[in-house]
């Protein structure tokens, strides 16, 4: 049975039994403690913890998940993968244990011809929490399981919680006995014999503080008991498809087959190659799904994980012997399998592949550059007599050049070195902690929202800002540091919730409105507006006058100019997006945006920089749309209707069943959007593109001004052109040629100055060679050249001086200069000096230490530098002193 069919049957079974089919949430998680959704119940957490009221009592879904902790285990075990799918059925205070067990057992054992999975009942077991006698009796009565096929396990294995105080409860798992070849009889802890594939969580208790999976106190029972189940789709697939592991199911194995064809290596022949094949297949599929959900390769958070997955796949193909670009061969194979369950991938594949292929090309360049850095690090380690590459160097290769640590370890082993992996892990941990702290600062997540929920229970905040900029309202409540407060006085900054408001809360890339809230004797300045929980609009205000209290009748008014400019910017973003797609094609899809009054920026999928002609064309298409006075309208419909209508959704966003579609000029621009907009495109005003840049592999950013800000920008540009024209005494249209001519003349003058300076430096060679200092029989030249001499010219001077000195006497030449505030030193030795066992590399490290830096090189010539010019004289003196010590020592 194909994986897509297993998925379809699950959703159909529960839909037929009154469950609402809920689409998978996007892979990126809104939880600040997680990068990606890692469980089927992820999008239902607000219902389970009481933050929101569920719109249905029963639900079913197949949730896309990525677990990053398993990356290093991929390919080594039969069931660890980064991307996986979790089938689930959920009850929010409706049915409980008996129905959950009944549904699960029926679907698992029902014959395939009747829509079930057809598992043999005789090899199925159930595990239960050891104190859950109710579940044991239900498994006996509903499923007919005898006592010897019901296993009691402890809290660690069969009790669920989120890891924090809140809902929890016992679990019950369905296991299958795969036979004695997979492990010992009734060994529940080790091996793969008794494989759990469906977990039923009976969410009935409230837990207290405590770490780990067990030992925390159970405080009582929930007022409403819930069901949360998770069936591992990939596990069921490899059980029903008769293969040994998840890598060999229909959604994954074709990539292994193609990788085998490309590499000429056979899957199943060598364990080390098998691990690499599995890494390739798993990571290619994971990358396909992550990019499909709007994640782009980068150096932070989810983008970093995606980059690591892609680079591990590419590296594994190289280790399998395939040196050419591999994603172009493998990604389409993964698409063919995954589009059966996720048909939206196919029309978006142009963008997805563009991002992936650009990352591979970047990594191929990185391998070249990073290998050079690695080689230098190896030479330095060996010259210092070390046998271990420093953890800091491994981290630099990983963080700056994208080298996976296993790649560094492998390359170091080839050079006879180990790697300080503990030091590397320590630096990685510090980086992760910084990233998590940053994420927590940016997201509200599941922090304490009890104050917001208390006010939310009084009703939904009505947003009137689409129709009006001023509303008469009433203060429903106010909060100080997230907790409900009785009042606030002049000078305080608090949060206010109104019955209704015209103020737009920040979302969809549009920042919040500004304005005032006033009443008799009370004046509030609105600083920010947010939606901390669904249905509640919260205003952050500064009390300018009076005393603020709940129940106060107020007049809330948005700053008119602010809103007009904000509407221009948001509508301008849609116009620019449509213009991009018209000029570049449908693959140039928005991946993020930000707009505020008069300014917009738009990130979009594209692998190369836009030349000036293309930027000008996009700007012209956008301004033509503005000039055509296209109608702008918004209407509500279901999410499937919006997609059928061709409306574009922002990657990574979660939408309600009813969505708002903003249309500009009919099908020319249709996007899901909750923002505020102009009524006609002409109201956007002037639009000028001010910049285009890269924000990651396969992602570009356009920036633009609109309305008055665009005119002001153009005015500044015009004044600048006029000033330059006057100073250079030329007409504006001749300015580019004039500037280019001046730049070329300047470059020529700089080259001539460098030539003259080099000549002056080298002219000193004869005099320096004629006047060496005798240091216990060694001819020593220690010379500080004029400031501004680069390393190349210093090297030429040192070699020239060495060539002029007597070959039968040992000679050491040390020349130093400060260039751009940084000192550099070169040391050269003749053959006789090396026969005296002097080494340039040893001497240059002595000098570089005085300069606050490092150095290295061969025995005859070495070079170094530092950051402290004040140590220049000490550096030359230290070289002389060291020569004396070595010769007399």
PDB file of N, CA and C in Angstrom, residues 28 422 424 519 719 730:
ATOM      1  N   UNK A  28       7.569  25.446   9.839  1.00  0.00           N
ATOM      2  CA  UNK A  28       8.104  26.373  10.854  1.00  0.00           C
ATOM      3  C   UNK A  28       7.139  26.534  12.022  1.00  0.00           C
ATOM      4  N   UNK A 422      34.865  18.325  21.490  1.00  0.00           N
ATOM      5  CA  UNK A 422      34.216  18.856  22.696  1.00  0.00           C
ATOM      6  C   UNK A 422      34.227  20.382  22.674  1.00  0.00           C
ATOM      7  N   UNK A 424      34.348  22.179  19.997  1.00  0.00           N
ATOM      8  CA  UNK A 424      33.385  22.526  18.944  1.00  0.00           C
ATOM      9  C   UNK A 424      31.954  22.498  19.482  1.00  0.00           C
ATOM     10  N   UNK A 519     -10.671  60.305  26.279  1.00  0.00           N
ATOM     11  CA  UNK A 519     -11.934  60.334  27.021  1.00  0.00           C
ATOM     12  C   UNK A 519     -11.916  61.600  27.857  1.00  0.00           C
ATOM     13  N   UNK A 719      18.807  66.526  -6.261  1.00  0.00           N
ATOM     14  CA  UNK A 719      19.714  67.516  -5.683  1.00  0.00           C
ATOM     15  C   UNK A 719      21.161  67.010  -5.710  1.00  0.00           C
ATOM     16  N   UNK A 730      29.865  69.558 -15.568  1.00  0.00           N
ATOM     17  CA  UNK A 730      29.377  68.759 -16.694  1.00  0.00           C
ATOM     18  C   UNK A 730      27.858  68.688 -16.622  1.00  0.00           C
TER      19      UNK A 730
END
